[in-house]
PDB file of C-alpha atoms in Angstrom:
ATOM      1  CA  GLN A  30     146.020  82.293 163.644  1.00 74.00           C
ATOM      2  CA  LYS A  31     147.444  85.320 161.881  1.00 82.00           C
ATOM      3  CA  GLU A  32     150.773  86.679 163.061  1.00 90.00           C
ATOM      4  CA  VAL A  33     149.254  90.148 163.324  1.00 94.00           C
ATOM      5  CA  GLU A  34     145.641  90.790 164.287  1.00 95.00           C
ATOM      6  CA  GLN A  35     143.886  94.094 163.684  1.00 94.00           C
ATOM      7  CA  ASP A  36     140.204  94.922 163.995  1.00 87.00           C
ATOM      8  CA  PRO A  37     139.070  96.048 160.528  1.00 83.00           C
ATOM      9  CA  GLY A  38     136.384  98.377 161.901  1.00 85.00           C
ATOM     10  CA  PRO A  39     134.949 100.509 160.455  1.00 91.00           C
ATOM     11  CA  LEU A  40     135.423 103.052 163.199  1.00 95.00           C
ATOM     12  CA  SER A  41     133.371 106.228 163.022  1.00 97.00           C
ATOM     13  CA  VAL A  42     134.080 109.164 165.359  1.00 97.00           C
ATOM     14  CA  PRO A  43     133.150 112.852 165.561  1.00 97.00           C
ATOM     15  CA  GLU A  44     135.694 115.515 164.754  1.00 98.00           C
ATOM     16  CA  GLY A  45     137.874 116.314 167.756  1.00 97.00           C
ATOM     17  CA  ALA A  46     137.628 112.843 169.302  1.00 97.00           C
ATOM     18  CA  ILE A  47     140.593 110.821 170.493  1.00 97.00           C
ATOM     19  CA  VAL A  48     141.020 107.722 168.381  1.00 97.00           C
ATOM     20  CA  SER A  49     142.696 104.527 169.537  1.00 97.00           C
ATOM     21  CA  LEU A  50     143.799 101.933 166.986  1.00 97.00           C
ATOM     22  CA  ASN A  51     145.351  98.656 168.060  1.00 97.00           C
ATOM     23  CA  CYS A  52     147.120  95.529 166.867  1.00 97.00           C
ATOM     24  CA  THR A  53     148.178  92.365 168.610  1.00 97.00           C
ATOM     25  CA  TYR A  54     150.866  90.008 167.409  1.00 96.00           C
ATOM     26  CA  SER A  55     152.203  86.569 168.189  1.00 95.00           C
ATOM     27  CA  ASN A  56     155.849  86.661 167.046  1.00 91.00           C
ATOM     28  CA  SER A  57     158.053  87.803 169.921  1.00 91.00           C
ATOM     29  CA  ALA A  58     160.928  88.359 167.457  1.00 89.00           C
ATOM     30  CA  PHE A  59     159.289  91.447 165.980  1.00 91.00           C
ATOM     31  CA  GLN A  60     161.420  94.499 166.734  1.00 90.00           C
ATOM     32  CA  TYR A  61     160.181  97.168 164.324  1.00 91.00           C
ATOM     33  CA  PHE A  62     156.624  98.434 164.548  1.00 94.00           C
ATOM     34  CA  MET A  63     155.019 100.739 162.041  1.00 95.00           C
ATOM     35  CA  TRP A  64     151.743 102.417 161.266  1.00 97.00           C
ATOM     36  CA  TYR A  65     150.829 103.133 157.677  1.00 97.00           C
ATOM     37  CA  ARG A  66     147.989 105.377 156.544  1.00 97.00           C
ATOM     38  CA  GLN A  67     146.183 104.607 153.326  1.00 97.00           C
ATOM     39  CA  TYR A  68     143.728 106.964 151.698  1.00 97.00           C
ATOM     40  CA  SER A  69     141.108 105.533 149.385  1.00 94.00           C
ATOM     41  CA  ARG A  70     142.561 104.269 146.098  1.00 92.00           C
ATOM     42  CA  LYS A  71     146.098 105.243 147.105  1.00 94.00           C
ATOM     43  CA  GLY A  72     149.159 103.344 148.260  1.00 95.00           C
ATOM     44  CA  PRO A  73     149.994 103.161 151.974  1.00 96.00           C
ATOM     45  CA  GLU A  74     152.320 105.800 153.444  1.00 95.00           C
ATOM     46  CA  LEU A  75     154.399 105.455 156.585  1.00 94.00           C
ATOM     47  CA  LEU A  76     152.921 107.437 159.455  1.00 95.00           C
ATOM     48  CA  MET A  77     154.866 106.324 162.527  1.00 92.00           C
ATOM     49  CA  TYR A  78     157.738 103.970 163.223  1.00 89.00           C
ATOM     50  CA  THR A  79     158.951 102.596 166.578  1.00 91.00           C
ATOM     51  CA  TYR A  80     161.847 100.342 167.379  1.00 87.00           C
ATOM     52  CA  SER A  81     161.309  97.898 170.259  1.00 85.00           C
ATOM     53  CA  SER A  82     159.163  99.066 173.183  1.00 85.00           C
ATOM     54  CA  GLY A  83     158.091 102.519 174.236  1.00 86.00           C
ATOM     55  CA  ASN A  84     156.202 105.544 173.012  1.00 92.00           C
ATOM     56  CA  LYS A  85     156.755 107.902 170.149  1.00 94.00           C
ATOM     57  CA  GLU A  86     154.907 111.135 169.552  1.00 96.00           C
ATOM     58  CA  ASP A  87     154.563 113.170 166.362  1.00 95.00           C
ATOM     59  CA  GLY A  88     152.132 116.038 166.506  1.00 96.00           C
ATOM     60  CA  ARG A  89     148.648 114.652 167.101  1.00 97.00           C
ATOM     61  CA  PHE A  90     149.836 111.066 166.722  1.00 98.00           C
ATOM     62  CA  THR A  91     151.286 108.803 169.421  1.00 97.00           C
ATOM     63  CA  ALA A  92     152.497 105.258 168.843  1.00 97.00           C
ATOM     64  CA  GLN A  93     152.893 102.862 171.752  1.00 96.00           C
ATOM     65  CA  VAL A  94     154.503  99.436 171.832  1.00 96.00           C
ATOM     66  CA  ASP A  95     154.093  96.999 174.711  1.00 94.00           C
ATOM     67  CA  LYS A  96     156.242  93.992 173.867  1.00 93.00           C
ATOM     68  CA  SER A  97     155.377  92.190 177.088  1.00 93.00           C
ATOM     69  CA  SER A  98     151.739  92.087 175.980  1.00 94.00           C
ATOM     70  CA  LYS A  99     152.513  91.883 172.247  1.00 95.00           C
ATOM     71  CA  TYR A 100     150.274  94.874 171.715  1.00 95.00           C
ATOM     72  CA  ILE A 101     150.737  98.102 169.796  1.00 97.00           C
ATOM     73  CA  SER A 102     148.567 101.179 169.624  1.00 97.00           C
ATOM     74  CA  LEU A 103     148.185 104.363 167.642  1.00 97.00           C
ATOM     75  CA  PHE A 104     146.425 107.315 169.241  1.00 97.00           C
ATOM     76  CA  ILE A 105     145.124 110.257 167.262  1.00 98.00           C
ATOM     77  CA  ARG A 106     144.256 113.365 169.251  1.00 98.00           C
ATOM     78  CA  ASP A 107     141.877 116.053 168.046  1.00 98.00           C
ATOM     79  CA  SER A 108     140.907 113.914 165.069  1.00 98.00           C
ATOM     80  CA  GLN A 109     140.120 115.704 161.826  1.00 98.00           C
ATOM     81  CA  PRO A 110     138.066 114.694 158.772  1.00 97.00           C
ATOM     82  CA  SER A 111     141.364 114.560 156.890  1.00 97.00           C
ATOM     83  CA  ASP A 112     142.371 111.663 159.166  1.00 98.00           C
ATOM     84  CA  SER A 113     139.689 109.517 157.522  1.00 98.00           C
ATOM     85  CA  ALA A 114     141.635 106.642 156.011  1.00 97.00           C
ATOM     86  CA  THR A 115     142.593 103.032 156.582  1.00 96.00           C
ATOM     87  CA  TYR A 116     145.354 102.535 159.137  1.00 97.00           C
ATOM     88  CA  LEU A 117     147.556  99.472 158.814  1.00 97.00           C
ATOM     89  CA  CYS A 118     149.959  98.252 161.422  1.00 97.00           C
ATOM     90  CA  ALA A 119     153.094  96.494 160.195  1.00 95.00           C
ATOM     91  CA  MET A 120     155.958  94.715 161.887  1.00 93.00           C
ATOM     92  CA  ARG A 121     159.201  93.001 161.104  1.00 89.00           C
ATOM     93  CA  THR A 122     162.090  91.259 162.764  1.00 81.00           C
ATOM     94  CA  SER A 123     165.535  92.801 163.044  1.00 74.00           C
ATOM     95  CA  GLY A 124     167.548  90.210 161.188  1.00 66.00           C
ATOM     96  CA  GLY A 125     167.606  88.242 157.978  1.00 59.00           C
ATOM     97  CA  TYR A 126     165.038  88.857 155.282  1.00 63.00           C
ATOM     98  CA  ASN A 127     163.261  92.176 155.678  1.00 72.00           C
ATOM     99  CA  LYS A 128     159.666  91.068 155.275  1.00 84.00           C
ATOM    100  CA  LEU A 129     156.935  93.296 156.659  1.00 90.00           C
ATOM    101  CA  ILE A 130     153.896  91.612 158.177  1.00 92.00           C
ATOM    102  CA  PHE A 131     150.758  93.732 157.943  1.00 94.00           C
ATOM    103  CA  GLY A 132     147.557  93.770 159.897  1.00 95.00           C
ATOM    104  CA  ALA A 133     144.256  93.778 158.022  1.00 94.00           C
ATOM    105  CA  GLY A 134     143.862  97.546 158.450  1.00 95.00           C
ATOM    106  CA  THR A 135     141.260  99.572 160.355  1.00 96.00           C
ATOM    107  CA  ARG A 136     139.030 101.893 158.375  1.00 95.00           C
ATOM    108  CA  LEU A 137     138.501 105.187 160.211  1.00 97.00           C
ATOM    109  CA  ALA A 138     135.909 107.822 159.386  1.00 97.00           C
ATOM    110  CA  VAL A 139     135.991 111.183 161.168  1.00 98.00           C
ATOM    111  CA  HIS A 140     132.801 113.110 160.587  1.00 96.00           C
ATOM    112  CA  PRO A 141     132.433 116.890 161.046  1.00 94.00           C
TER     113      PRO A 141
ATOM    114  CA  ASP B  16     156.974 111.154 146.607  1.00 58.00           C
ATOM    115  CA  ALA B  17     159.206 108.181 145.974  1.00 68.00           C
ATOM    116  CA  GLY B  18     159.545 107.534 142.251  1.00 91.00           C
ATOM    117  CA  ILE B  19     157.470 104.384 141.877  1.00 95.00           C
ATOM    118  CA  THR B  20     155.170 103.911 138.925  1.00 96.00           C
ATOM    119  CA  GLN B  21     152.850 100.978 138.446  1.00 97.00           C
ATOM    120  CA  SER B  22     151.253 100.111 135.131  1.00 97.00           C
ATOM    121  CA  PRO B  23     148.563  99.571 134.199  1.00 97.00           C
ATOM    122  CA  ARG B  24     146.521 101.242 136.930  1.00 97.00           C
ATOM    123  CA  HIS B  25     143.395  99.287 136.039  1.00 97.00           C
ATOM    124  CA  LYS B  26     142.920  96.091 134.097  1.00 97.00           C
ATOM    125  CA  VAL B  27     140.066  93.719 133.359  1.00 98.00           C
ATOM    126  CA  THR B  28     141.057  90.359 131.960  1.00 97.00           C
ATOM    127  CA  GLU B  29     139.476  86.998 131.287  1.00 97.00           C
ATOM    128  CA  THR B  30     140.060  83.820 133.223  1.00 98.00           C
ATOM    129  CA  GLY B  31     142.923  81.806 131.803  1.00 97.00           C
ATOM    130  CA  THR B  32     144.790  84.670 130.158  1.00 97.00           C
ATOM    131  CA  PRO B  33     148.302  85.711 131.172  1.00 97.00           C
ATOM    132  CA  VAL B  34     148.713  89.146 132.709  1.00 97.00           C
ATOM    133  CA  THR B  35     151.844  91.151 133.458  1.00 98.00           C
ATOM    134  CA  LEU B  36     151.981  94.065 135.846  1.00 98.00           C
ATOM    135  CA  ARG B  37     154.923  96.431 135.812  1.00 98.00           C
ATOM    136  CA  CYS B  38     156.626  98.337 138.610  1.00 98.00           C
ATOM    137  CA  HIS B  39     159.174 100.972 137.694  1.00 98.00           C
ATOM    138  CA  GLN B  40     161.299 102.861 140.241  1.00 97.00           C
ATOM    139  CA  THR B  41     163.697 105.738 139.878  1.00 95.00           C
ATOM    140  CA  GLU B  42     165.255 105.425 143.366  1.00 92.00           C
ATOM    141  CA  ASN B  43     167.886 102.814 142.454  1.00 92.00           C
ATOM    142  CA  HIS B  44     166.613 100.751 145.386  1.00 91.00           C
ATOM    143  CA  ARG B  45     167.873  97.201 145.669  1.00 91.00           C
ATOM    144  CA  TYR B  46     164.789  95.708 147.365  1.00 92.00           C
ATOM    145  CA  MET B  47     161.432  95.575 145.593  1.00 94.00           C
ATOM    146  CA  TYR B  48     158.233  93.853 146.665  1.00 95.00           C
ATOM    147  CA  TRP B  49     154.880  92.855 145.211  1.00 97.00           C
ATOM    148  CA  TYR B  50     151.852  92.701 147.518  1.00 97.00           C
ATOM    149  CA  ARG B  51     148.195  92.060 147.013  1.00 98.00           C
ATOM    150  CA  GLN B  52     145.542  93.735 149.126  1.00 97.00           C
ATOM    151  CA  ASP B  53     142.186  92.154 149.791  1.00 94.00           C
ATOM    152  CA  PRO B  54     139.446  93.056 152.291  1.00 87.00           C
ATOM    153  CA  GLY B  55     140.106  91.481 155.661  1.00 83.00           C
ATOM    154  CA  HIS B  56     143.652  90.461 154.773  1.00 86.00           C
ATOM    155  CA  GLY B  57     145.645  93.648 154.628  1.00 88.00           C
ATOM    156  CA  LEU B  58     148.744  93.476 152.461  1.00 94.00           C
ATOM    157  CA  ARG B  59     150.157  90.052 151.702  1.00 95.00           C
ATOM    158  CA  LEU B  60     153.542  89.508 150.125  1.00 94.00           C
ATOM    159  CA  ILE B  61     153.586  87.716 146.777  1.00 97.00           C
ATOM    160  CA  HIS B  62     157.234  87.904 145.719  1.00 96.00           C
ATOM    161  CA  TYR B  63     160.198  90.088 146.425  1.00 94.00           C
ATOM    162  CA  SER B  64     163.554  90.890 144.854  1.00 94.00           C
ATOM    163  CA  TYR B  65     166.850  91.729 146.491  1.00 91.00           C
ATOM    164  CA  GLY B  66     168.715  92.539 143.294  1.00 91.00           C
ATOM    165  CA  VAL B  67     168.790  92.045 139.549  1.00 94.00           C
ATOM    166  CA  LYS B  68     167.806  88.452 138.777  1.00 91.00           C
ATOM    167  CA  ASP B  69     167.518  87.731 142.536  1.00 93.00           C
ATOM    168  CA  THR B  70     163.953  86.973 143.560  1.00 95.00           C
ATOM    169  CA  ASP B  71     162.153  84.858 146.131  1.00 93.00           C
ATOM    170  CA  LYS B  72     158.659  83.823 147.115  1.00 94.00           C
ATOM    171  CA  GLY B  73     156.412  85.449 149.656  1.00 92.00           C
ATOM    172  CA  GLU B  74     153.443  83.984 151.509  1.00 91.00           C
ATOM    173  CA  VAL B  75     150.958  83.944 148.586  1.00 95.00           C
ATOM    174  CA  SER B  76     153.147  83.165 145.574  1.00 96.00           C
ATOM    175  CA  ASP B  77     151.135  80.339 143.962  1.00 96.00           C
ATOM    176  CA  GLY B  78     150.028  81.319 140.450  1.00 96.00           C
ATOM    177  CA  TYR B  79     152.468  84.231 140.222  1.00 98.00           C
ATOM    178  CA  SER B  80     155.948  84.660 138.832  1.00 97.00           C
ATOM    179  CA  VAL B  81     158.286  87.630 138.779  1.00 98.00           C
ATOM    180  CA  SER B  82     161.280  88.880 136.881  1.00 97.00           C
ATOM    181  CA  ARG B  83     163.829  91.590 137.453  1.00 97.00           C
ATOM    182  CA  SER B  84     166.235  92.131 134.581  1.00 96.00           C
ATOM    183  CA  LYS B  85     167.036  95.745 135.534  1.00 96.00           C
ATOM    184  CA  THR B  86     167.279  97.475 138.891  1.00 96.00           C
ATOM    185  CA  GLU B  87     164.428  99.809 138.051  1.00 97.00           C
ATOM    186  CA  ASP B  88     161.860  97.283 136.798  1.00 97.00           C
ATOM    187  CA  PHE B  89     160.078  94.495 138.652  1.00 98.00           C
ATOM    188  CA  LEU B  90     157.459  92.555 136.714  1.00 98.00           C
ATOM    189  CA  LEU B  91     154.673  90.432 138.179  1.00 98.00           C
ATOM    190  CA  THR B  92     153.090  87.830 135.899  1.00 98.00           C
ATOM    191  CA  LEU B  93     149.908  85.901 136.444  1.00 97.00           C
ATOM    192  CA  GLU B  94     150.528  82.859 134.278  1.00 94.00           C
ATOM    193  CA  SER B  95     146.846  81.984 133.880  1.00 97.00           C
ATOM    194  CA  ALA B  96     144.581  84.442 135.644  1.00 97.00           C
ATOM    195  CA  THR B  97     141.845  83.144 137.941  1.00 97.00           C
ATOM    196  CA  SER B  98     138.977  84.967 139.638  1.00 97.00           C
ATOM    197  CA  SER B  99     140.716  84.506 143.003  1.00 97.00           C
ATOM    198  CA  GLN B 100     143.463  86.795 141.713  1.00 98.00           C
ATOM    199  CA  THR B 101     141.067  89.718 141.456  1.00 98.00           C
ATOM    200  CA  SER B 102     142.702  92.164 143.815  1.00 98.00           C
ATOM    201  CA  VAL B 103     144.595  95.408 144.173  1.00 98.00           C
ATOM    202  CA  TYR B 104     148.312  94.908 143.611  1.00 98.00           C
ATOM    203  CA  PHE B 105     150.938  97.151 145.162  1.00 98.00           C
ATOM    204  CA  CYS B 106     154.601  97.400 144.409  1.00 97.00           C
ATOM    205  CA  ALA B 107     156.961  98.712 147.067  1.00 95.00           C
ATOM    206  CA  ILE B 108     160.606  99.593 147.421  1.00 93.00           C
ATOM    207  CA  GLY B 109     162.106  98.829 150.822  1.00 84.00           C
ATOM    208  CA  PRO B 110     162.519  98.005 153.525  1.00 82.00           C
ATOM    209  CA  ASP B 111     166.133  96.929 153.479  1.00 78.00           C
ATOM    210  CA  ARG B 112     168.687  96.270 156.193  1.00 73.00           C
ATOM    211  CA  ALA B 113     169.449  99.962 156.667  1.00 73.00           C
ATOM    212  CA  ASN B 114     165.991 101.486 156.368  1.00 76.00           C
ATOM    213  CA  THR B 115     162.678 100.285 157.729  1.00 76.00           C
ATOM    214  CA  GLU B 116     160.360 102.333 155.553  1.00 84.00           C
ATOM    215  CA  ALA B 117     158.599 100.863 152.546  1.00 90.00           C
ATOM    216  CA  PHE B 118     157.451 103.211 149.782  1.00 92.00           C
ATOM    217  CA  PHE B 119     154.458 102.075 147.808  1.00 95.00           C
ATOM    218  CA  GLY B 120     153.216 102.676 144.321  1.00 96.00           C
ATOM    219  CA  GLN B 121     149.669 103.773 143.586  1.00 96.00           C
ATOM    220  CA  GLY B 122     148.429 100.245 142.980  1.00 97.00           C
ATOM    221  CA  THR B 123     146.960  98.275 140.097  1.00 98.00           C
ATOM    222  CA  ARG B 124     143.325  97.236 140.326  1.00 97.00           C
ATOM    223  CA  LEU B 125     142.970  93.901 138.539  1.00 98.00           C
ATOM    224  CA  THR B 126     139.638  92.239 137.817  1.00 98.00           C
ATOM    225  CA  VAL B 127     139.542  88.716 136.423  1.00 98.00           C
ATOM    226  CA  VAL B 128     136.173  87.840 134.863  1.00 97.00           C
TER     227      VAL B 128
END
């Protein structure tokens, strides 16, 4: 079993839809939770970052962490064609070696 | 954009040949990482470095070696390329103990035929 599970999709939605992307994990020691966005043939870029549990909002994007369920989510409101990309969740522990563990990535397509 | 340059950007090589990929950074960052990205697997860590001449293995290190003789350069070598090493390779700087964010290069698309 992978430490981080993420449905690879693809997910196709119409412009303006609310998108929900999710990851589950097995390591209860994870404290930092991130979402990276990766456009085709580019490197990933950090989109959202949350420490421990709770919600974080940035414009149209909301990240949620539920440590009791070992479940994280990224919501995109009013999705735009420019949001079409692969979204990768990533996590790491707070101590020791700083390794990031990535999910497989979910490919999202927002069509006009 | 963080100053990370990967070279080459594309390479086709034959099975059994050695290949070296280069990552160059201008951020003076202590931590550097090499990942490979394959469909269904996301990014998997190959090797990382926490300083000049200080390197360690990641989860998929078999068949790969690394070297870091200068802060700005981190080299990944495939000693004898195999078809299973066909992948997209990404270099990253960070995270470190103070900062969670990793900054990635543009990637190197390697095909082993």
